mmCIF file of C-alpha atoms in Angstrom:
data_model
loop_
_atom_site.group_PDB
_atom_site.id
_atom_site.type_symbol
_atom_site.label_atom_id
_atom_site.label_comp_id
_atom_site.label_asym_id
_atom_site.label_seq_id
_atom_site.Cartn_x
_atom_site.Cartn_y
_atom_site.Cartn_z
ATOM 1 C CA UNK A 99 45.295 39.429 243.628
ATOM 2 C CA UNK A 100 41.504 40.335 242.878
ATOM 3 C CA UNK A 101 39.301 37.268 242.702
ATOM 4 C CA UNK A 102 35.750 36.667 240.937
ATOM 5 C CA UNK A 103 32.943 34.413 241.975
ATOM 6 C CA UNK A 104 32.597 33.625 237.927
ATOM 7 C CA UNK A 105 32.955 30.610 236.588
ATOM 8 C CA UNK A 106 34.550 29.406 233.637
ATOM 9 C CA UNK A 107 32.595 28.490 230.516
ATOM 10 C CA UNK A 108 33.438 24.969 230.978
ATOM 11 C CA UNK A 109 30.663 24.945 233.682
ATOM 12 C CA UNK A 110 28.274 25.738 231.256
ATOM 13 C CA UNK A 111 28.050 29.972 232.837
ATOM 14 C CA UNK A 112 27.384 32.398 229.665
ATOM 15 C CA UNK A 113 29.984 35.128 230.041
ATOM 16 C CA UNK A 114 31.633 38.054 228.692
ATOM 17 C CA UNK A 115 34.770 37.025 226.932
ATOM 18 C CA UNK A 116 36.713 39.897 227.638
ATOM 19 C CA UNK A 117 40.071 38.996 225.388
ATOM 20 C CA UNK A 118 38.138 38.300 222.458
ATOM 21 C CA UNK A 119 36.574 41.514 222.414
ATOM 22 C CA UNK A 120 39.234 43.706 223.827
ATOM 23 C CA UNK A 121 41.278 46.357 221.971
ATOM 24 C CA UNK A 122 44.785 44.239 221.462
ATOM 25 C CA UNK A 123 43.187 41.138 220.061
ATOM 26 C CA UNK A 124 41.252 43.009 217.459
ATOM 27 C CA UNK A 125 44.565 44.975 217.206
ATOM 28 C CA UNK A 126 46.194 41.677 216.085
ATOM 29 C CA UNK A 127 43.427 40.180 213.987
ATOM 30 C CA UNK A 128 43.417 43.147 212.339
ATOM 31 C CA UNK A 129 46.767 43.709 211.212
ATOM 32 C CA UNK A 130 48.353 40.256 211.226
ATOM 33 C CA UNK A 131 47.237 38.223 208.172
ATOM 34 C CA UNK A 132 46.904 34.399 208.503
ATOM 35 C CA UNK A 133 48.794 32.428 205.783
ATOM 36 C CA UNK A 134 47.857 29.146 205.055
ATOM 37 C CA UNK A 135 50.545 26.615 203.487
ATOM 38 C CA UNK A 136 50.469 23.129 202.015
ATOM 39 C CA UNK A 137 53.847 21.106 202.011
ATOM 40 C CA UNK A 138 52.664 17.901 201.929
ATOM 41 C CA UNK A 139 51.650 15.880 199.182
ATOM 42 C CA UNK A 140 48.924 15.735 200.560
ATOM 43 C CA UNK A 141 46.780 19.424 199.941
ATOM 44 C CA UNK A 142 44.305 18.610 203.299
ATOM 45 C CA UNK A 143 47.003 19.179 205.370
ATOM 46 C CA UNK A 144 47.539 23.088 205.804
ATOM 47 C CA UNK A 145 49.423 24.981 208.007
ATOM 48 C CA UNK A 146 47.783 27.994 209.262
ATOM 49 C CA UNK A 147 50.218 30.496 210.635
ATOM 50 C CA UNK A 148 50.858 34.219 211.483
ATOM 51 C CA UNK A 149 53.968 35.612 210.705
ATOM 52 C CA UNK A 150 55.217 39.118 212.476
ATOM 53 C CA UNK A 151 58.012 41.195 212.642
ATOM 54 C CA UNK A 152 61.362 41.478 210.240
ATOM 55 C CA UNK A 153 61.467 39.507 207.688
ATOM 56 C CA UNK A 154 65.060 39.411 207.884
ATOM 57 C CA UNK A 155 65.635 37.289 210.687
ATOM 58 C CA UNK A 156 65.970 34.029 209.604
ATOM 59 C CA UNK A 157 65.937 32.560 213.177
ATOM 60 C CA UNK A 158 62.572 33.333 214.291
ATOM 61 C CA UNK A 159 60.836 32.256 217.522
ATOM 62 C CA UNK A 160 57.760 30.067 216.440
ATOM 63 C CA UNK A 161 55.059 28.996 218.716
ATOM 64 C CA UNK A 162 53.713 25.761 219.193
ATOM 65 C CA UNK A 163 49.832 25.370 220.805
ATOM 66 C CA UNK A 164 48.058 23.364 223.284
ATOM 67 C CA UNK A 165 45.466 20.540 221.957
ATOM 68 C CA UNK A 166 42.743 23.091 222.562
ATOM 69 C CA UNK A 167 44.529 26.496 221.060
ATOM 70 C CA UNK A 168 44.750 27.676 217.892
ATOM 71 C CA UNK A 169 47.557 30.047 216.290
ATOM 72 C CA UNK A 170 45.343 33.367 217.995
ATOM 73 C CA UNK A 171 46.613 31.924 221.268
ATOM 74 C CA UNK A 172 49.574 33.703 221.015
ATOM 75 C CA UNK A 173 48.923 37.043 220.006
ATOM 76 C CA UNK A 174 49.791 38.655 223.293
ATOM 77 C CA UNK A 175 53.528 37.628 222.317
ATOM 78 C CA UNK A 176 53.595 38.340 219.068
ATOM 79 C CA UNK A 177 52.416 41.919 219.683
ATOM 80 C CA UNK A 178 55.195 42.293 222.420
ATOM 81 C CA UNK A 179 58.052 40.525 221.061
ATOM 82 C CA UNK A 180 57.421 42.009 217.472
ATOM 83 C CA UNK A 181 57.067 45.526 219.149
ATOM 84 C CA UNK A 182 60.483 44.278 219.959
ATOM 85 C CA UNK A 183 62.305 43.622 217.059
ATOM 86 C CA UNK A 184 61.899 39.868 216.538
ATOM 87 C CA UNK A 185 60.299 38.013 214.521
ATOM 88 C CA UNK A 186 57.595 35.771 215.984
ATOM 89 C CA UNK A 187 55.558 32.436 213.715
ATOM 90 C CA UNK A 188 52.532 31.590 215.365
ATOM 91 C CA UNK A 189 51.307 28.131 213.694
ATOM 92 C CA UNK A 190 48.201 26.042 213.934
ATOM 93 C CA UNK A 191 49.652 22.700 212.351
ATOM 94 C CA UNK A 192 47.119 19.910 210.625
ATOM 95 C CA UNK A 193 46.060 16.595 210.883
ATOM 96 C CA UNK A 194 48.992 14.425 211.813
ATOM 97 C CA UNK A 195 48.439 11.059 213.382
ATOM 98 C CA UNK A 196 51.967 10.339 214.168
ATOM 99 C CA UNK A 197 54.674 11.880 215.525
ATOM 100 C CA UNK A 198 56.718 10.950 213.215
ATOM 101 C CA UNK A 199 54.633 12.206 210.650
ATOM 102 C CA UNK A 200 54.440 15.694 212.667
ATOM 103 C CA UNK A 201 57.816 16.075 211.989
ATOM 104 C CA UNK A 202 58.687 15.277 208.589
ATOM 105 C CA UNK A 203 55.838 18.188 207.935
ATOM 106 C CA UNK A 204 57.073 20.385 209.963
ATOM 107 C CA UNK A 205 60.527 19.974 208.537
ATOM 108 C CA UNK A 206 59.077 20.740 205.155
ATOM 109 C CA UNK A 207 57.777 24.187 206.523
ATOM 110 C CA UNK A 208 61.141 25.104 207.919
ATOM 111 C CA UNK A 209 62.103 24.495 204.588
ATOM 112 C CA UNK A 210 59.494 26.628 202.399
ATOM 113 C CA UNK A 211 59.984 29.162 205.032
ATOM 114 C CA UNK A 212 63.478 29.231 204.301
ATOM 115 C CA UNK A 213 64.378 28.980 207.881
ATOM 116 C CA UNK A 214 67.828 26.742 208.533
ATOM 117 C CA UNK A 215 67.309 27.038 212.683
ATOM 118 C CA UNK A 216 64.387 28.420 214.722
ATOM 119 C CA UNK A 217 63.557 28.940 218.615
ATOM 120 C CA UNK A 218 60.706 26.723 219.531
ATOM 121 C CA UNK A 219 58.122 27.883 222.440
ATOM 122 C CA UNK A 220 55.201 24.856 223.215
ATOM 123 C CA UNK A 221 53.197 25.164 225.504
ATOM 124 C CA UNK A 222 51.804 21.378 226.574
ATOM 125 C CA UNK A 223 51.642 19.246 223.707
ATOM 126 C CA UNK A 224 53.434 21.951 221.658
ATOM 127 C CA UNK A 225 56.132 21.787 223.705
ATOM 128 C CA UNK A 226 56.558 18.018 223.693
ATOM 129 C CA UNK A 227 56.003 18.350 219.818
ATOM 130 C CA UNK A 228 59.282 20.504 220.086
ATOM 131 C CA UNK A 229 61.147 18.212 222.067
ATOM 132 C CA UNK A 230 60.479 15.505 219.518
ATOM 133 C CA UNK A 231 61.104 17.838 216.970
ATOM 134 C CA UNK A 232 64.525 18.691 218.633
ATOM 135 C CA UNK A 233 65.173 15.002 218.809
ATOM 136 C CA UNK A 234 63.608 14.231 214.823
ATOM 137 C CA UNK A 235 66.840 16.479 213.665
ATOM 138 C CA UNK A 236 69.596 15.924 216.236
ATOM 139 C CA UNK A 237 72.197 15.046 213.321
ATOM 140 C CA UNK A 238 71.307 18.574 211.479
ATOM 141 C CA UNK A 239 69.743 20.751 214.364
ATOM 142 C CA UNK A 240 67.015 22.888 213.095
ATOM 143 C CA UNK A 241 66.417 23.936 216.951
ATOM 144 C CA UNK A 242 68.541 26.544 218.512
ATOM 145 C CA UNK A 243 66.790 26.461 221.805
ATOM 146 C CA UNK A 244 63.448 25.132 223.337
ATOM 147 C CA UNK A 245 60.718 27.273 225.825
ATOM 148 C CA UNK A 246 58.689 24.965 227.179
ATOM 149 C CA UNK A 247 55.477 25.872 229.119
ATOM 150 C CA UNK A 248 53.500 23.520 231.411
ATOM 151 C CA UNK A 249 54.700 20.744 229.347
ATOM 152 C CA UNK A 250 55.565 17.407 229.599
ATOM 153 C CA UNK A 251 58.614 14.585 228.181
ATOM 154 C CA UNK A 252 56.292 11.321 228.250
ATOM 155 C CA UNK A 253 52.857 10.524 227.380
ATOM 156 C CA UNK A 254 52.471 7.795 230.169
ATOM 157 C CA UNK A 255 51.838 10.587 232.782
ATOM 158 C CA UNK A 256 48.204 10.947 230.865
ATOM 159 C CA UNK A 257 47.453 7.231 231.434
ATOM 160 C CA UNK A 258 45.671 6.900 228.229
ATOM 161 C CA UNK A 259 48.316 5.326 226.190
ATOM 162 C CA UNK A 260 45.526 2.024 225.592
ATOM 163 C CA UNK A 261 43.121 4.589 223.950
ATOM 164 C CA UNK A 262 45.275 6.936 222.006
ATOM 165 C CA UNK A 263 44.116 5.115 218.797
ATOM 166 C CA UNK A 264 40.418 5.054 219.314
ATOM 167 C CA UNK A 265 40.346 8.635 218.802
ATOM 168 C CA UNK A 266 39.482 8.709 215.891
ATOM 169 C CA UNK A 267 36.527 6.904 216.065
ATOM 170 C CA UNK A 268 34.939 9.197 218.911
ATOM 171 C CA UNK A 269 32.394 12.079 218.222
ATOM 172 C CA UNK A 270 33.399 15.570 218.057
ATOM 173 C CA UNK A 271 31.348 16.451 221.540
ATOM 174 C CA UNK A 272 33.215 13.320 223.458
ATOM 175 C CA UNK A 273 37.189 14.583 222.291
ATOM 176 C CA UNK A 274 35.609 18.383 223.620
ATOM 177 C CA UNK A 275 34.487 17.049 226.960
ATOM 178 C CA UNK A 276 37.908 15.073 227.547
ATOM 179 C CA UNK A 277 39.912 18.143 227.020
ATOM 180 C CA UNK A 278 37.252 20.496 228.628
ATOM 181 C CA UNK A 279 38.093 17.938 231.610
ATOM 182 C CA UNK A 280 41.617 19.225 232.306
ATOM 183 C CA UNK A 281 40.327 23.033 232.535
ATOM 184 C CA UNK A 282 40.521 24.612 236.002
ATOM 185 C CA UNK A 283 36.611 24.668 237.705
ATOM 186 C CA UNK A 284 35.131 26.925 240.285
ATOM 187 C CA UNK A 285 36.087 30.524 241.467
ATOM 188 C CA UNK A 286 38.634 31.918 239.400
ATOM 189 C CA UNK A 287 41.219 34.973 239.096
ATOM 190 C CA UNK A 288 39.071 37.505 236.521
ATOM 191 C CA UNK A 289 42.060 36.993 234.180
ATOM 192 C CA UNK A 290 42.464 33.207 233.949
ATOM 193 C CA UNK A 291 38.812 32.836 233.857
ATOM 194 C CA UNK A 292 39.188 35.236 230.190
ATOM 195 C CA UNK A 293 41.948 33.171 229.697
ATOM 196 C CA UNK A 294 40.180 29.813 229.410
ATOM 197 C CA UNK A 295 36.923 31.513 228.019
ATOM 198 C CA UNK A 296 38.892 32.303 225.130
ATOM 199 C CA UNK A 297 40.628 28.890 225.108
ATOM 200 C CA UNK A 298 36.666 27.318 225.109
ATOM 201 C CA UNK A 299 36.193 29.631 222.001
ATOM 202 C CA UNK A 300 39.500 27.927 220.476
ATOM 203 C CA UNK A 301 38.347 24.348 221.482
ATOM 204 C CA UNK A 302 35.186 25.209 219.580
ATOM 205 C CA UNK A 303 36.912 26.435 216.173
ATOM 206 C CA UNK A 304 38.523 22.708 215.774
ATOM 207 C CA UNK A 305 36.925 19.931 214.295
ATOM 208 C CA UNK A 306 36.595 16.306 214.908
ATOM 209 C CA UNK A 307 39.744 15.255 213.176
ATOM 210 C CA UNK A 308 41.876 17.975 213.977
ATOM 211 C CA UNK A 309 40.735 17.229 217.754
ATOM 212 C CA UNK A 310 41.109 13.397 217.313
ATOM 213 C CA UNK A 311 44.700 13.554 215.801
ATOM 214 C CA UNK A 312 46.354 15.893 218.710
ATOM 215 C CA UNK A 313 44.832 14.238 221.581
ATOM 216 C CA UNK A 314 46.354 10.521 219.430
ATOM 217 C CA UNK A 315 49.992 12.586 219.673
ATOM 218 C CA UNK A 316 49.554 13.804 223.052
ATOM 219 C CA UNK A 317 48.739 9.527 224.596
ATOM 220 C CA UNK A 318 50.256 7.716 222.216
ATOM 221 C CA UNK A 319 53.048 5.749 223.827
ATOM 222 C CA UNK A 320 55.780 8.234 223.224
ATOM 223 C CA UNK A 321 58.955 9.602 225.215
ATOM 224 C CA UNK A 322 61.432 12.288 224.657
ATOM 225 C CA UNK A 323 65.379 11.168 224.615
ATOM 226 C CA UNK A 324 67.244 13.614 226.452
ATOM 227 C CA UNK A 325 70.626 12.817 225.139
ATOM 228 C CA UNK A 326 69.548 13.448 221.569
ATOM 229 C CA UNK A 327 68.961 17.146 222.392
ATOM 230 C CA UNK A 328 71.777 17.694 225.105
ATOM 231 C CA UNK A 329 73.509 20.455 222.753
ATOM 232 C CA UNK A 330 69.809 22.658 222.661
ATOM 233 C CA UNK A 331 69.554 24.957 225.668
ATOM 234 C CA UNK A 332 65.914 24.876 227.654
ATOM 235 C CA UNK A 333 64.241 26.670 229.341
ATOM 236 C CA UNK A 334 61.051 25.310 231.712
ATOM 237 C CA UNK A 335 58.233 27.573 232.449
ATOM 238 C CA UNK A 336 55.247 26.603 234.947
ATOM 239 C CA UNK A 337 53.365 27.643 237.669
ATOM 240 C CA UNK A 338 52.688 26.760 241.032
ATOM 241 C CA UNK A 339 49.119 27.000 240.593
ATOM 242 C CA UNK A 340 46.636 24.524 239.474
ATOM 243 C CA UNK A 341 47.377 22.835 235.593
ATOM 244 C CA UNK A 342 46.881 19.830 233.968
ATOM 245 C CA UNK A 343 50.250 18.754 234.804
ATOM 246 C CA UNK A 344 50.604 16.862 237.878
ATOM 247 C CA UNK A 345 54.268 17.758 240.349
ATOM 248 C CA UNK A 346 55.229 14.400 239.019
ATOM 249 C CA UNK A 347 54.956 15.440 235.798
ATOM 250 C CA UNK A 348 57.034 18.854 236.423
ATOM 251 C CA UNK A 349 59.811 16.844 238.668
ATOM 252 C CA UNK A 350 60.233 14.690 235.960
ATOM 253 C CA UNK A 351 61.031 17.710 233.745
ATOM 254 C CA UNK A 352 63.446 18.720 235.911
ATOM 255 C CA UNK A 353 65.228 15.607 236.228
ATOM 256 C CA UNK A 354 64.968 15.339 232.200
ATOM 257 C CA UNK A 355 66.669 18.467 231.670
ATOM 258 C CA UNK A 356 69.017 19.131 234.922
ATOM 259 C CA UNK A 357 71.034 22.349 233.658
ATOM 260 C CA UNK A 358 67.645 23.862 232.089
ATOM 261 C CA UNK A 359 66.638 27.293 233.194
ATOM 262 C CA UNK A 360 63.400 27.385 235.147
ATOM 263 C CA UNK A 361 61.274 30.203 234.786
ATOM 264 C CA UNK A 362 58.512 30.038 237.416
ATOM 265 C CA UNK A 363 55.078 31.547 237.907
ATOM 266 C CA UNK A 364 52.727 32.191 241.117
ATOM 267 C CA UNK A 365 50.019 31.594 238.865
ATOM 268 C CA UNK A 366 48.448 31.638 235.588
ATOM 269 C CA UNK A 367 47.444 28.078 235.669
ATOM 270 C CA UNK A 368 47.138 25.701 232.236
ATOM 271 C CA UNK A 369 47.645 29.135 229.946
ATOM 272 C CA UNK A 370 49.718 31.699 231.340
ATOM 273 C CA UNK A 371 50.718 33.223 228.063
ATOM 274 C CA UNK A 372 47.379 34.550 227.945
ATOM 275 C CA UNK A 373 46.678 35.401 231.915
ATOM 276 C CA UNK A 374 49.731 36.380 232.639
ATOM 277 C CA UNK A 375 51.242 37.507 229.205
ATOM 278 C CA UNK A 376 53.282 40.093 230.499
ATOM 279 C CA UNK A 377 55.500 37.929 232.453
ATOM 280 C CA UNK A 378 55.845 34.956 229.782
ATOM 281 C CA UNK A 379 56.579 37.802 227.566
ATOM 282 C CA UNK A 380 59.607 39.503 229.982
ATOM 283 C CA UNK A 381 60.803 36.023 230.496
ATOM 284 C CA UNK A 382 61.006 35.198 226.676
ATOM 285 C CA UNK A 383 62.943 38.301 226.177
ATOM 286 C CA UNK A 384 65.035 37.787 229.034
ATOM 287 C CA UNK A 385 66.204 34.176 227.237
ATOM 288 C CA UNK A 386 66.661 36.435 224.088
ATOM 289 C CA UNK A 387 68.715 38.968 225.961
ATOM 290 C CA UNK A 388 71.248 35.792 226.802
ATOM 291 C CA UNK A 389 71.706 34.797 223.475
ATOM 292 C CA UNK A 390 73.480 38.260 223.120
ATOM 293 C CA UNK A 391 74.787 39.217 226.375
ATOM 294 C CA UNK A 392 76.689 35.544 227.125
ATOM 295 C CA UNK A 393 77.444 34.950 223.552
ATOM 296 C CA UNK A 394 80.638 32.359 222.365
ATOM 297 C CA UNK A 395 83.139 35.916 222.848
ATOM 298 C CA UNK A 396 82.026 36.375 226.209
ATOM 299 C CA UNK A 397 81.531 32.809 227.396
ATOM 300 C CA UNK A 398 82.976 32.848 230.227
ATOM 301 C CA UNK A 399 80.895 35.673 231.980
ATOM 302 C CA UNK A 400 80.110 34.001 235.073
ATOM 303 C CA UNK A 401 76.603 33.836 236.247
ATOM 304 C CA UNK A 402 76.771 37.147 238.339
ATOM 305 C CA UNK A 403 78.024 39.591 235.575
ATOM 306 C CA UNK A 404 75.536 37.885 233.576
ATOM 307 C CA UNK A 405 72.159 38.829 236.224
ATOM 308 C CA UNK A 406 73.491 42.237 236.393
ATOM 309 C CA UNK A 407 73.733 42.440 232.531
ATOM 310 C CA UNK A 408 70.387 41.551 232.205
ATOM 311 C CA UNK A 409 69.084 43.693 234.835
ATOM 312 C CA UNK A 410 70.339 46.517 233.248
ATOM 313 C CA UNK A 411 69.119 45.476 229.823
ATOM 314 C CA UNK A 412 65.286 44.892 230.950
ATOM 315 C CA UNK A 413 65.329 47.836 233.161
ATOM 316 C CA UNK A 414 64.307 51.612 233.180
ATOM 317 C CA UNK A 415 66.638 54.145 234.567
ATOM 318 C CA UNK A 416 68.061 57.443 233.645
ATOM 319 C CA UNK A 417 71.049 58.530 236.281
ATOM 320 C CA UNK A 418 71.501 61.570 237.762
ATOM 321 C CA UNK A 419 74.677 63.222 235.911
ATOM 322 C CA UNK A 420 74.418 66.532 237.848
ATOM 323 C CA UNK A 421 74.023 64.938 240.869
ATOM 324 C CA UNK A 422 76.543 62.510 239.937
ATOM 325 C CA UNK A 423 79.062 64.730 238.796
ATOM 326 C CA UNK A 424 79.015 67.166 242.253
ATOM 327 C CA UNK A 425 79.837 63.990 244.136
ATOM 328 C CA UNK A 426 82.773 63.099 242.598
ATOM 329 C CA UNK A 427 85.901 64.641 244.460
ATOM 330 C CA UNK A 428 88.233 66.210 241.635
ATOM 331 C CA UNK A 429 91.598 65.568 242.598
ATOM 332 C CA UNK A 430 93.381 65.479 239.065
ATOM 333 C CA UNK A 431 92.453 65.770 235.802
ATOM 334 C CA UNK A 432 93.736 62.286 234.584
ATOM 335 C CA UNK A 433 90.688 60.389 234.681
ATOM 336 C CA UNK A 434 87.381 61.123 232.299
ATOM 337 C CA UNK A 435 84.069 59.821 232.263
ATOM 338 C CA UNK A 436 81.953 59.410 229.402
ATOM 339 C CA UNK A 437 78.134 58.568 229.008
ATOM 340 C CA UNK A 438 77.685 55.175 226.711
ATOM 341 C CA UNK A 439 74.804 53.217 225.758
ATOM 342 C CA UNK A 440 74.424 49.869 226.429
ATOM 343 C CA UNK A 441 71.374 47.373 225.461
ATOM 344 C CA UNK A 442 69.599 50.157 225.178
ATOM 345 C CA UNK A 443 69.779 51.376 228.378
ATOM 346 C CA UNK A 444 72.002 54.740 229.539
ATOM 347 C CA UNK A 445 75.246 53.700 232.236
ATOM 348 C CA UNK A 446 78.211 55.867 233.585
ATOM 349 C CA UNK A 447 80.975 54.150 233.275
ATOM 350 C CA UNK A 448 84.832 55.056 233.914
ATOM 351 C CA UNK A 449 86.708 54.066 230.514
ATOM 352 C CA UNK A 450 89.914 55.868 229.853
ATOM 353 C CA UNK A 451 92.927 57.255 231.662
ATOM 354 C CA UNK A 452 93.199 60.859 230.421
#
């Protein structure tokens, strides 16, 4: 892995930010309108969201950001995964000052949307927001299953429970400078250090209240029940780097959500969807690829037949049908193969006594 001497902009360095000038961002700005939406009665609170890919789907995956990120954050996925065939929601949500609150609004989308269940990726407090989300609806599930990157089940681990509601009485600079105090510091991989230029460039964007109300719903004395959202299947992605998130933190994921899948990084540190897109992007397809592959008719695929599935349904190969067919000794005529597709992806396969 290359390494830089530069420094982040959180120590103050003026620097080149490479993804907010470079060809696929523009790309996406460009071509992917932002939508703003009131469903409150209340018209200052507006979603801002970008919507991509078939409009069809009505089970969309929908992204969830950090207290720094905005809906851009994303846009490395929703290129992919709409290049893909799905349909991706990337949402910036309002001022909420409970999580309660959260919630009921975002239920209300859902419902203007016209969306009866969704897939839910968060990434820190996003992903907490979907677990309580997951847990707000438990008697109707709106949440078919739940990514969760470098995230978290209970405020406590923060320790700032006793100041989550003097927030909102702190100036704009002070809220910047507590979340520009979680950012990685120092010599940095070329990528990540984009990665949390761009982030800085996000932070900047937001204003006091918007930064005062997510940083109340990320302390605020709050916990995630795991028995409300048993049914939703999870999957845990982090990195062995350095992130906010302490291995406490992380074990206590684990422990949360026992028969989760874990998805597991080298690095990419507090934003891996944007340093190391490509594999966030392969492992949110792979999850995608599951729903299909081990659906309820073949539920009983064990866990083998279902890695070799998926292999061949991520991966490039073409056989060899010359080669293939001069090695096979013809000693009757009773057998025939045939050339199928499958997922996409060319097999051999021997199907039919002749």
């Amino acid at each position: 892995m290359r390494t830089t001497n530069r420094v982040s902009a959180t120590d103050h360095v003026v620097t080149m930010e490479e993804i907010k000038v470079s060809p696929a961002y523009n790309w996406f700005r460009s071509t992917v309108p932002l939508k703003r939406i009131i469903v409150d009665d209340d018209d200052s609170k507006v979603w801002s969201l970008y919507d991509a890919g078939p409009k069809n789907v009505r089970c969309p995956i929908i992204f969830l950001p950090p207290v720094s990120g905005t809906a851009e954050v994303f846009f490395h996925q929703m290129l992919a995964l709409t290049g893909w065939g799905y349909r991706v929601i990337s949402l910036q949500y309002p001022v909420y000052w409970d999580l309660l609150e959260f919630c009921d609004g975002f239920r209300k989308l859902l419902d203007y949307l016209q969306l009866d269940k969704v897939h839910l990726f968060g990434a820190s407090l996003g992903g907490f927001l979907a677990q309580k989300f997951a847990e707000y609806t438990h008697k109707s599930p709106r949440v078919h299953s739940l990514i969760l990157c470098n995230s978290f089940s209970d405020t406590a681990i923060f320790n700032q429970t006793w100041t989550a509601n003097s927030f909102w009485l702190m100036p704009a600079f002070m809220l910047k400078k507590i979340v520009l105090r979680n950012f990685a510091k120092g010599p940095l991989d070329s990528k990540m250090a984009d990665a949390i230029d761009f982030m800085v460039d996000r932070l900047e964007t937001l204003n006091q209240s918007e930064l005062a109300s997510r940083l109340t719903l990320n302390c605020q004395n709050s916990y995630v029940e795991p028995h409300k959202i048993k049914d939703v299947a999870v999957t845990i992605i982090d990195v062995f780097d350095q992130s906010a998130l302490s291995l406490e933190a992380k074990e206590e994921m684990y422990k949360l959500f026992p028969n989760a899948r874990r998805a597991h990084l080298k690095t990419g540190g507090n934003f891996p969807y944007l340093c190391r897109s490509a594999e966030v992007n392969l492992y949110v397809q792979i999850i995608k690829y599951m729903k299909i592959i081990k659906s309820k008719y073949r539920s009983t695929m064990t866990d083998e037949h279902l890695e070799v599935c998926l292999r061949l349904a991520v991966s490039s190969y073409c056989p060899d049908y010359a080669s293939l067919a001069d090695s096979i000794q013809c000693k009757s005529s009773k057998y025939r193969f045939i050339c199928v597709s499958s997922m996409g992806q060319d097999m051999l396969l021997l199907v039919m006594k002749w």
